Amino acid sequence: MQNFSAVWLYPIILIAGALQAWGPPMNNALREAIGNPWLASVISFLPVVFALACVALCLPHPLPTAEGLAKMPWWAPLGGLIGAFAVVAGLMFVGQVGAGAFAGLTITANILMSLVIDRFGLFGMTVHELSAGRIAGAVLMVAGITLISKF
């Protein structure tokens, strides 16, 4: 992947994060219209599979190498399945707790788990020690979602 300047990287990440808030309410509407949450999950993923297949066909390089595949950890292809769990959870529960509480809970859980991943270098990530600032940020996230969920 090309190196992006932070000038462009952070706005793209912020847009991606903002767009993530759209997914659960959209999937909730899909579930309500379809009636079957499992079928709605499949329908939700079909446009993604189609779009990525088109991109892969149009931009097929680089192709994986045997060496790269041999070095790949067993768990590497499971990221999509983990993401599917989040999609299904949104499909099933965002209508009950609200978009703000759902997003806040998932983002807070994401931040807390990300701190664990950073601290221990899980999944091949570079170790980033827990600092007082990171811990304070985590505490504020938990306090914030508590307030959002309660009120």
Tab-separated table of N, CA and C in Angstrom:
chain	number	residue	atom	x	y	z
A	1	MET	N	0.842	-1.181	0.000
A	1	MET	CA	0.000	0.000	0.000
A	1	MET	C	0.884	1.241	0.000
A	2	GLN	N	0.460	2.261	-0.698
A	2	GLN	CA	1.237	3.485	-0.770
A	2	GLN	C	1.258	4.174	0.585
A	3	ASN	N	2.346	4.913	0.827
A	3	ASN	CA	2.410	5.702	2.052
A	3	ASN	C	1.637	6.999	1.838
A	4	PHE	N	0.708	7.267	2.725
A	4	PHE	CA	-0.068	8.496	2.655
A	4	PHE	C	0.465	9.468	3.686
A	5	SER	N	0.491	10.721	3.328
A	5	SER	CA	0.840	11.758	4.282
A	5	SER	C	-0.260	11.828	5.337
A	6	ALA	N	0.124	12.134	6.575
A	6	ALA	CA	-0.865	12.255	7.649
A	6	ALA	C	-1.910	13.318	7.320
A	7	VAL	N	-1.552	14.271	6.445
A	7	VAL	CA	-2.499	15.308	6.048
A	7	VAL	C	-3.735	14.667	5.412
A	8	TRP	N	-3.549	13.576	4.651
A	8	TRP	CA	-4.655	12.885	4.007
A	8	TRP	C	-5.142	11.684	4.797
A	9	LEU	N	-4.260	11.061	5.542
A	9	LEU	CA	-4.598	9.834	6.250
A	9	LEU	C	-5.678	10.053	7.311
A	10	TYR	N	-5.513	11.048	8.160
A	10	TYR	CA	-6.458	11.246	9.253
A	10	TYR	C	-7.851	11.651	8.783
A	11	PRO	N	-7.986	12.540	7.816
A	11	PRO	CA	-9.348	12.827	7.330
A	11	PRO	C	-10.037	11.599	6.740
A	12	ILE	N	-9.291	10.761	6.025
A	12	ILE	CA	-9.886	9.550	5.460
A	12	ILE	C	-10.359	8.630	6.584
A	13	ILE	N	-9.545	8.477	7.622
A	13	ILE	CA	-9.923	7.636	8.763
A	13	ILE	C	-11.153	8.220	9.461
A	14	LEU	N	-11.194	9.535	9.628
A	14	LEU	CA	-12.357	10.166	10.265
A	14	LEU	C	-13.628	9.961	9.437
A	15	ILE	N	-13.519	10.072	8.123
A	15	ILE	CA	-14.675	9.833	7.253
A	15	ILE	C	-15.117	8.376	7.386
A	16	ALA	N	-14.153	7.447	7.372
A	16	ALA	CA	-14.493	6.026	7.517
A	16	ALA	C	-15.203	5.783	8.847
A	17	GLY	N	-14.720	6.396	9.911
A	17	GLY	CA	-15.357	6.240	11.219
A	17	GLY	C	-16.762	6.824	11.243
A	18	ALA	N	-16.929	7.984	10.619
A	18	ALA	CA	-18.263	8.589	10.564
A	18	ALA	C	-19.212	7.705	9.763
A	19	LEU	N	-18.725	7.152	8.666
A	19	LEU	CA	-19.573	6.285	7.851
A	19	LEU	C	-19.934	4.994	8.575
A	20	GLN	N	-19.059	4.535	9.465
A	20	GLN	CA	-19.380	3.328	10.229
A	20	GLN	C	-20.634	3.507	11.064
A	21	ALA	N	-20.931	4.723	11.473
A	21	ALA	CA	-22.146	4.972	12.255
A	21	ALA	C	-23.399	4.735	11.419
A	22	TRP	N	-23.297	4.786	10.113
A	22	TRP	CA	-24.453	4.567	9.245
A	22	TRP	C	-24.833	3.097	9.171
A	23	GLY	N	-23.848	2.204	9.248
A	23	GLY	CA	-24.081	0.778	9.028
A	23	GLY	C	-25.145	0.157	9.914
A	24	PRO	N	-25.021	0.243	11.235
A	24	PRO	CA	-26.023	-0.413	12.089
A	24	PRO	C	-27.456	0.064	11.862
A	25	PRO	N	-27.725	1.378	11.769
A	25	PRO	CA	-29.115	1.766	11.495
A	25	PRO	C	-29.602	1.289	10.120
A	26	MET	N	-28.724	1.321	9.116
A	26	MET	CA	-29.104	0.835	7.794
A	26	MET	C	-29.396	-0.669	7.849
A	27	ASN	N	-28.546	-1.417	8.544
A	27	ASN	CA	-28.764	-2.857	8.675
A	27	ASN	C	-30.005	-3.162	9.503
A	28	ASN	N	-30.309	-2.322	10.479
A	28	ASN	CA	-31.528	-2.499	11.262
A	28	ASN	C	-32.760	-2.356	10.366
A	29	ALA	N	-32.745	-1.354	9.484
A	29	ALA	CA	-33.852	-1.174	8.546
A	29	ALA	C	-33.963	-2.377	7.610
A	30	LEU	N	-32.816	-2.901	7.190
A	30	LEU	CA	-32.812	-4.092	6.333
A	30	LEU	C	-33.407	-5.280	7.073
A	31	ARG	N	-33.009	-5.482	8.321
A	31	ARG	CA	-33.538	-6.598	9.115
A	31	ARG	C	-35.038	-6.468	9.297
A	32	GLU	N	-35.507	-5.259	9.592
A	32	GLU	CA	-36.948	-5.059	9.768
A	32	GLU	C	-37.710	-5.341	8.475
A	33	ALA	N	-37.147	-4.950	7.337
A	33	ALA	CA	-37.816	-5.177	6.060
A	33	ALA	C	-37.800	-6.651	5.667
A	34	ILE	N	-36.686	-7.321	5.923
A	34	ILE	CA	-36.534	-8.727	5.526
A	34	ILE	C	-37.207	-9.656	6.531
A	35	GLY	N	-37.096	-9.321	7.816
A	35	GLY	CA	-37.700	-10.143	8.863
A	35	GLY	C	-36.782	-11.228	9.396
A	36	ASN	N	-35.839	-11.677	8.610
A	36	ASN	CA	-34.908	-12.731	9.018
A	36	ASN	C	-33.527	-12.108	9.188
A	37	PRO	N	-33.005	-12.025	10.423
A	37	PRO	CA	-31.715	-11.349	10.630
A	37	PRO	C	-30.552	-12.044	9.923
A	38	TRP	N	-30.616	-13.347	9.750
A	38	TRP	CA	-29.513	-14.074	9.112
A	38	TRP	C	-29.503	-13.811	7.614
A	39	LEU	N	-30.681	-13.812	7.002
A	39	LEU	CA	-30.773	-13.491	5.582
A	39	LEU	C	-30.401	-12.026	5.355
A	40	ALA	N	-30.831	-11.159	6.261
A	40	ALA	CA	-30.470	-9.739	6.157
A	40	ALA	C	-28.947	-9.559	6.240
A	41	SER	N	-28.290	-10.359	7.068
A	41	SER	CA	-26.824	-10.291	7.162
A	41	SER	C	-26.181	-10.675	5.842
A	42	VAL	N	-26.688	-11.733	5.233
A	42	VAL	CA	-26.150	-12.161	3.931
A	42	VAL	C	-26.363	-11.069	2.890
A	43	ILE	N	-27.562	-10.511	2.858
A	43	ILE	CA	-27.865	-9.442	1.893
A	43	ILE	C	-26.972	-8.231	2.139
A	44	SER	N	-26.706	-7.924	3.394
A	44	SER	CA	-25.850	-6.797	3.742
A	44	SER	C	-24.436	-6.974	3.206
A	45	PHE	N	-23.945	-8.211	3.179
A	45	PHE	CA	-22.574	-8.460	2.733
A	45	PHE	C	-22.448	-8.592	1.221
A	46	LEU	N	-23.530	-8.893	0.517
A	46	LEU	CA	-23.446	-9.101	-0.929
A	46	LEU	C	-22.872	-7.905	-1.687
A	47	PRO	N	-23.308	-6.671	-1.423
A	47	PRO	CA	-22.704	-5.539	-2.151
A	47	PRO	C	-21.206	-5.392	-1.873
A	48	VAL	N	-20.782	-5.718	-0.656
A	48	VAL	CA	-19.360	-5.643	-0.311
A	48	VAL	C	-18.570	-6.656	-1.127
A	49	VAL	N	-19.048	-7.885	-1.162
A	49	VAL	CA	-18.364	-8.939	-1.919
A	49	VAL	C	-18.305	-8.550	-3.391
A	50	PHE	N	-19.411	-8.071	-3.945
A	50	PHE	CA	-19.453	-7.678	-5.351
A	50	PHE	C	-18.474	-6.531	-5.626
A	51	ALA	N	-18.501	-5.494	-4.802
A	51	ALA	CA	-17.624	-4.336	-5.008
A	51	ALA	C	-16.149	-4.735	-4.912
A	52	LEU	N	-15.797	-5.531	-3.904
A	52	LEU	CA	-14.402	-5.933	-3.756
A	52	LEU	C	-13.972	-6.882	-4.870
A	53	ALA	N	-14.866	-7.732	-5.332
A	53	ALA	CA	-14.540	-8.615	-6.458
A	53	ALA	C	-14.264	-7.785	-7.711
A	54	CYS	N	-15.062	-6.751	-7.934
A	54	CYS	CA	-14.832	-5.873	-9.090
A	54	CYS	C	-13.483	-5.164	-8.993
A	55	VAL	N	-13.154	-4.656	-7.818
A	55	VAL	CA	-11.862	-3.990	-7.623
A	55	VAL	C	-10.724	-4.984	-7.830
A	56	ALA	N	-10.851	-6.186	-7.288
A	56	ALA	CA	-9.803	-7.195	-7.439
A	56	ALA	C	-9.614	-7.587	-8.899
A	57	LEU	N	-10.704	-7.642	-9.653
A	57	LEU	CA	-10.596	-7.968	-11.076
A	57	LEU	C	-9.980	-6.824	-11.878
A	58	CYS	N	-10.301	-5.606	-11.500
A	58	CYS	CA	-9.780	-4.439	-12.221
A	58	CYS	C	-8.340	-4.114	-11.831
A	59	LEU	N	-7.976	-4.392	-10.608
A	59	LEU	CA	-6.626	-4.104	-10.096
A	59	LEU	C	-6.040	-5.376	-9.500
A	60	PRO	N	-5.711	-6.372	-10.338
A	60	PRO	CA	-5.333	-7.686	-9.808
A	60	PRO	C	-3.922	-7.780	-9.237
A	61	HIS	N	-3.152	-6.717	-9.312
A	61	HIS	CA	-1.764	-6.803	-8.858
A	61	HIS	C	-1.600	-6.053	-7.555
A	62	PRO	N	-0.823	-6.475	-6.641
A	62	PRO	CA	-0.018	-7.700	-6.706
A	62	PRO	C	-0.855	-8.926	-6.333
A	63	LEU	N	-0.514	-10.033	-6.913
A	63	LEU	CA	-1.139	-11.303	-6.570
A	63	LEU	C	-0.371	-11.939	-5.418
A	64	PRO	N	-1.028	-12.744	-4.608
A	64	PRO	CA	-0.303	-13.371	-3.496
A	64	PRO	C	0.762	-14.333	-4.007
A	65	THR	N	1.828	-14.445	-3.238
A	65	THR	CA	2.890	-15.395	-3.566
A	65	THR	C	2.746	-16.611	-2.662
A	66	ALA	N	3.320	-17.710	-3.088
A	66	ALA	CA	3.306	-18.922	-2.259
A	66	ALA	C	4.031	-18.665	-0.946
A	67	GLU	N	5.119	-17.904	-1.014
A	67	GLU	CA	5.878	-17.586	0.198
A	67	GLU	C	5.036	-16.754	1.171
A	68	GLY	N	4.337	-15.768	0.622
A	68	GLY	CA	3.479	-14.938	1.460
A	68	GLY	C	2.363	-15.741	2.105
A	69	LEU	N	1.742	-16.612	1.330
A	69	LEU	CA	0.673	-17.457	1.866
A	69	LEU	C	1.206	-18.420	2.919
A	70	ALA	N	2.405	-18.940	2.710
A	70	ALA	CA	2.996	-19.867	3.673
A	70	ALA	C	3.314	-19.170	4.999
A	71	LYS	N	3.680	-17.887	4.945
A	71	LYS	CA	4.011	-17.123	6.159
A	71	LYS	C	2.769	-16.610	6.889
A	72	MET	N	1.625	-16.638	6.214
A	72	MET	CA	0.413	-16.059	6.774
A	72	MET	C	-0.026	-16.812	8.033
A	73	PRO	N	-0.283	-16.084	9.124
A	73	PRO	CA	-0.797	-16.758	10.324
A	73	PRO	C	-2.160	-17.382	10.042
A	74	TRP	N	-2.483	-18.446	10.740
A	74	TRP	CA	-3.747	-19.161	10.518
A	74	TRP	C	-4.958	-18.265	10.730
A	75	TRP	N	-4.823	-17.297	11.633
A	75	TRP	CA	-5.949	-16.460	12.002
A	75	TRP	C	-6.132	-15.253	11.081
A	76	ALA	N	-5.189	-14.975	10.197
A	76	ALA	CA	-5.244	-13.769	9.364
A	76	ALA	C	-6.529	-13.659	8.527
A	77	PRO	N	-7.028	-14.739	7.923
A	77	PRO	CA	-8.242	-14.584	7.107
A	77	PRO	C	-9.531	-14.439	7.913
A	78	LEU	N	-9.455	-14.504	9.224
A	78	LEU	CA	-10.666	-14.478	10.041
A	78	LEU	C	-11.149	-13.070	10.388
A	79	GLY	N	-10.405	-12.038	9.960
A	79	GLY	CA	-10.810	-10.663	10.261
A	79	GLY	C	-12.199	-10.332	9.747
A	80	GLY	N	-12.531	-10.826	8.559
A	80	GLY	CA	-13.865	-10.582	8.004
A	80	GLY	C	-14.956	-11.231	8.838
A	81	LEU	N	-14.685	-12.424	9.350
A	81	LEU	CA	-15.662	-13.113	10.202
A	81	LEU	C	-15.866	-12.335	11.500
A	82	ILE	N	-14.783	-11.798	12.039
A	82	ILE	CA	-14.890	-10.971	13.248
A	82	ILE	C	-15.726	-9.723	12.943
A	83	GLY	N	-15.482	-9.108	11.785
A	83	GLY	CA	-16.267	-7.947	11.385
A	83	GLY	C	-17.731	-8.298	11.181
A	84	ALA	N	-17.989	-9.500	10.673
A	84	ALA	CA	-19.374	-9.942	10.463
A	84	ALA	C	-20.115	-10.035	11.794
A	85	PHE	N	-19.414	-10.440	12.842
A	85	PHE	CA	-20.046	-10.496	14.163
A	85	PHE	C	-20.552	-9.115	14.566
A	86	ALA	N	-19.738	-8.085	14.310
A	86	ALA	CA	-20.154	-6.718	14.632
A	86	ALA	C	-21.351	-6.293	13.794
A	87	VAL	N	-21.353	-6.694	12.524
A	87	VAL	CA	-22.480	-6.342	11.651
A	87	VAL	C	-23.765	-7.011	12.138
A	88	VAL	N	-23.671	-8.279	12.465
A	88	VAL	CA	-24.857	-9.000	12.946
A	88	VAL	C	-25.335	-8.420	14.276
A	89	ALA	N	-24.403	-8.079	15.161
A	89	ALA	CA	-24.795	-7.460	16.433
A	89	ALA	C	-25.545	-6.152	16.181
A	90	GLY	N	-25.050	-5.345	15.239
A	90	GLY	CA	-25.745	-4.109	14.896
A	90	GLY	C	-27.121	-4.376	14.319
A	91	LEU	N	-27.184	-5.348	13.440
A	91	LEU	CA	-28.452	-5.728	12.828
A	91	LEU	C	-29.483	-6.113	13.878
A	92	MET	N	-29.033	-6.809	14.899
A	92	MET	CA	-29.952	-7.356	15.900
A	92	MET	C	-30.300	-6.354	17.016
A	93	PHE	N	-29.354	-5.480	17.386
A	93	PHE	CA	-29.524	-4.749	18.640
A	93	PHE	C	-29.583	-3.229	18.545
A	94	VAL	N	-29.163	-2.628	17.440
A	94	VAL	CA	-29.142	-1.172	17.388
A	94	VAL	C	-30.536	-0.576	17.552
A	95	GLY	N	-31.545	-1.259	17.055
A	95	GLY	CA	-32.913	-0.759	17.201
A	95	GLY	C	-33.387	-0.735	18.642
A	96	GLN	N	-32.807	-1.590	19.471
A	96	GLN	CA	-33.218	-1.665	20.876
A	96	GLN	C	-32.481	-0.663	21.756
A	97	VAL	N	-31.192	-0.422	21.467
A	97	VAL	CA	-30.413	0.452	22.349
A	97	VAL	C	-30.207	1.842	21.763
A	98	GLY	N	-30.455	2.019	20.470
A	98	GLY	CA	-30.240	3.307	19.819
A	98	GLY	C	-28.868	3.379	19.170
A	99	ALA	N	-28.765	4.203	18.131
A	99	ALA	CA	-27.517	4.317	17.373
A	99	ALA	C	-26.387	4.876	18.227
A	100	GLY	N	-26.681	5.863	19.079
A	100	GLY	CA	-25.634	6.465	19.911
A	100	GLY	C	-25.064	5.489	20.917
A	101	ALA	N	-25.939	4.790	21.622
A	101	ALA	CA	-25.460	3.821	22.617
A	101	ALA	C	-24.737	2.666	21.933
A	102	PHE	N	-25.281	2.195	20.802
A	102	PHE	CA	-24.628	1.085	20.108
A	102	PHE	C	-23.236	1.483	19.637
A	103	ALA	N	-23.146	2.630	18.972
A	103	ALA	CA	-21.842	3.092	18.492
A	103	ALA	C	-20.892	3.338	19.658
A	104	GLY	N	-21.387	3.978	20.704
A	104	GLY	CA	-20.543	4.261	21.867
A	104	GLY	C	-20.014	3.000	22.526
A	105	LEU	N	-20.885	2.010	22.675
A	105	LEU	CA	-20.449	0.745	23.281
A	105	LEU	C	-19.434	0.025	22.404
A	106	THR	N	-19.702	-0.032	21.100
A	106	THR	CA	-18.764	-0.739	20.233
A	106	THR	C	-17.438	0.006	20.122
A	107	ILE	N	-17.478	1.327	20.056
A	107	ILE	CA	-16.244	2.101	19.965
A	107	ILE	C	-15.450	1.998	21.265
A	108	THR	N	-16.140	2.078	22.399
A	108	THR	CA	-15.443	1.954	23.686
A	108	THR	C	-14.822	0.576	23.828
A	109	ALA	N	-15.570	-0.471	23.492
A	109	ALA	CA	-15.013	-1.825	23.553
A	109	ALA	C	-13.842	-1.957	22.588
A	110	ASN	N	-13.959	-1.339	21.420
A	110	ASN	CA	-12.883	-1.360	20.435
A	110	ASN	C	-11.630	-0.684	20.994
A	111	ILE	N	-11.792	0.464	21.609
A	111	ILE	CA	-10.648	1.186	22.182
A	111	ILE	C	-9.990	0.359	23.285
A	112	LEU	N	-10.794	-0.196	24.190
A	112	LEU	CA	-10.235	-0.992	25.284
A	112	LEU	C	-9.473	-2.211	24.757
A	113	MET	N	-10.060	-2.922	23.801
A	113	MET	CA	-9.379	-4.082	23.237
A	113	MET	C	-8.145	-3.653	22.445
A	114	SER	N	-8.222	-2.524	21.768
A	114	SER	CA	-7.065	-2.026	21.022
A	114	SER	C	-5.899	-1.706	21.948
A	115	LEU	N	-6.203	-1.201	23.133
A	115	LEU	CA	-5.141	-0.943	24.108
A	115	LEU	C	-4.476	-2.251	24.546
A	116	VAL	N	-5.261	-3.300	24.720
A	116	VAL	CA	-4.710	-4.620	25.068
A	116	VAL	C	-3.845	-5.131	23.913
A	117	ILE	N	-4.352	-5.011	22.687
A	117	ILE	CA	-3.589	-5.453	21.513
A	117	ILE	C	-2.274	-4.692	21.421
A	118	ASP	N	-2.330	-3.368	21.589
A	118	ASP	CA	-1.103	-2.561	21.558
A	118	ASP	C	-0.139	-2.947	22.674
A	119	ARG	N	-0.664	-3.101	23.863
A	119	ARG	CA	0.193	-3.370	25.031
A	119	ARG	C	0.964	-4.678	24.885
A	120	PHE	N	0.309	-5.706	24.343
A	120	PHE	CA	0.937	-7.021	24.243
A	120	PHE	C	1.415	-7.359	22.831
A	121	GLY	N	1.236	-6.442	21.888
A	121	GLY	CA	1.687	-6.690	20.523
A	121	GLY	C	0.977	-7.852	19.859
A	122	LEU	N	-0.311	-8.020	20.166
A	122	LEU	CA	-1.070	-9.132	19.596
A	122	LEU	C	-1.244	-8.960	18.088
A	123	PHE	N	-1.408	-10.057	17.392
A	123	PHE	CA	-1.645	-10.084	15.951
A	123	PHE	C	-0.525	-9.406	15.164
A	124	GLY	N	0.689	-9.449	15.708
A	124	GLY	CA	1.847	-8.907	15.004
A	124	GLY	C	1.981	-7.395	15.075
A	125	MET	N	1.204	-6.751	15.917
A	125	MET	CA	1.288	-5.291	16.041
A	125	MET	C	2.514	-4.893	16.849
A	126	THR	N	3.009	-3.701	16.598
A	126	THR	CA	4.108	-3.144	17.380
A	126	THR	C	3.600	-2.843	18.784
A	127	VAL	N	4.405	-3.146	19.785
A	127	VAL	CA	4.014	-2.898	21.180
A	127	VAL	C	4.001	-1.397	21.451
A	128	HIS	N	2.917	-0.953	22.076
A	128	HIS	CA	2.784	0.424	22.555
A	128	HIS	C	2.385	0.312	24.022
A	129	GLU	N	3.249	0.766	24.894
A	129	GLU	CA	3.005	0.633	26.330
A	129	GLU	C	1.800	1.452	26.764
A	130	LEU	N	1.169	0.998	27.845
A	130	LEU	CA	0.087	1.767	28.452
A	130	LEU	C	0.701	2.938	29.199
A	131	SER	N	0.223	4.110	28.907
A	131	SER	CA	0.683	5.302	29.609
A	131	SER	C	-0.474	5.836	30.442
A	132	ALA	N	-0.159	6.783	31.302
A	132	ALA	CA	-1.213	7.406	32.110
A	132	ALA	C	-2.250	8.074	31.203
A	133	GLY	N	-1.807	8.686	30.119
A	133	GLY	CA	-2.724	9.336	29.187
A	133	GLY	C	-3.643	8.344	28.496
A	134	ARG	N	-3.098	7.182	28.098
A	134	ARG	CA	-3.922	6.159	27.447
A	134	ARG	C	-4.951	5.592	28.437
A	135	ILE	N	-4.521	5.366	29.654
A	135	ILE	CA	-5.437	4.845	30.678
A	135	ILE	C	-6.521	5.886	30.978
A	136	ALA	N	-6.131	7.150	31.093
A	136	ALA	CA	-7.115	8.210	31.343
A	136	ALA	C	-8.119	8.293	30.186
A	137	GLY	N	-7.628	8.165	28.960
A	137	GLY	CA	-8.519	8.173	27.805
A	137	GLY	C	-9.519	7.024	27.853
A	138	ALA	N	-9.054	5.843	28.244
A	138	ALA	CA	-9.937	4.679	28.352
A	138	ALA	C	-10.995	4.909	29.426
A	139	VAL	N	-10.587	5.461	30.555
A	139	VAL	CA	-11.534	5.748	31.643
A	139	VAL	C	-12.578	6.768	31.169
A	140	LEU	N	-12.131	7.785	30.437
A	140	LEU	CA	-13.076	8.778	29.924
A	140	LEU	C	-14.036	8.170	28.904
A	141	MET	N	-13.544	7.233	28.081
A	141	MET	CA	-14.431	6.542	27.131
A	141	MET	C	-15.515	5.777	27.885
A	142	VAL	N	-15.127	5.049	28.905
A	142	VAL	CA	-16.089	4.276	29.690
A	142	VAL	C	-17.080	5.220	30.371
A	143	ALA	N	-16.578	6.326	30.922
A	143	ALA	CA	-17.472	7.297	31.561
A	143	ALA	C	-18.428	7.898	30.529
A	144	GLY	N	-17.917	8.223	29.358
A	144	GLY	CA	-18.746	8.811	28.315
A	144	GLY	C	-19.852	7.877	27.850
A	145	ILE	N	-19.525	6.621	27.610
A	145	ILE	CA	-20.566	5.700	27.132
A	145	ILE	C	-21.555	5.384	28.244
A	146	THR	N	-21.098	5.410	29.475
A	146	THR	CA	-22.032	5.236	30.591
A	146	THR	C	-23.079	6.341	30.576
A	147	LEU	N	-22.623	7.585	30.360
A	147	LEU	CA	-23.559	8.713	30.318
A	147	LEU	C	-24.481	8.623	29.100
A	148	ILE	N	-23.920	8.278	27.935
A	148	ILE	CA	-24.730	8.176	26.732
A	148	ILE	C	-25.784	7.098	26.876
A	149	SER	N	-25.394	5.954	27.433
A	149	SER	CA	-26.330	4.827	27.571
A	149	SER	C	-27.396	5.096	28.623
A	150	LYS	N	-27.005	5.808	29.665
A	150	LYS	CA	-27.929	6.043	30.777
A	150	LYS	C	-28.951	7.145	30.472
A	151	PHE	N	-28.534	8.137	29.707
A	151	PHE	CA	-29.415	9.276	29.455
A	151	PHE	C	-29.768	9.299	27.990
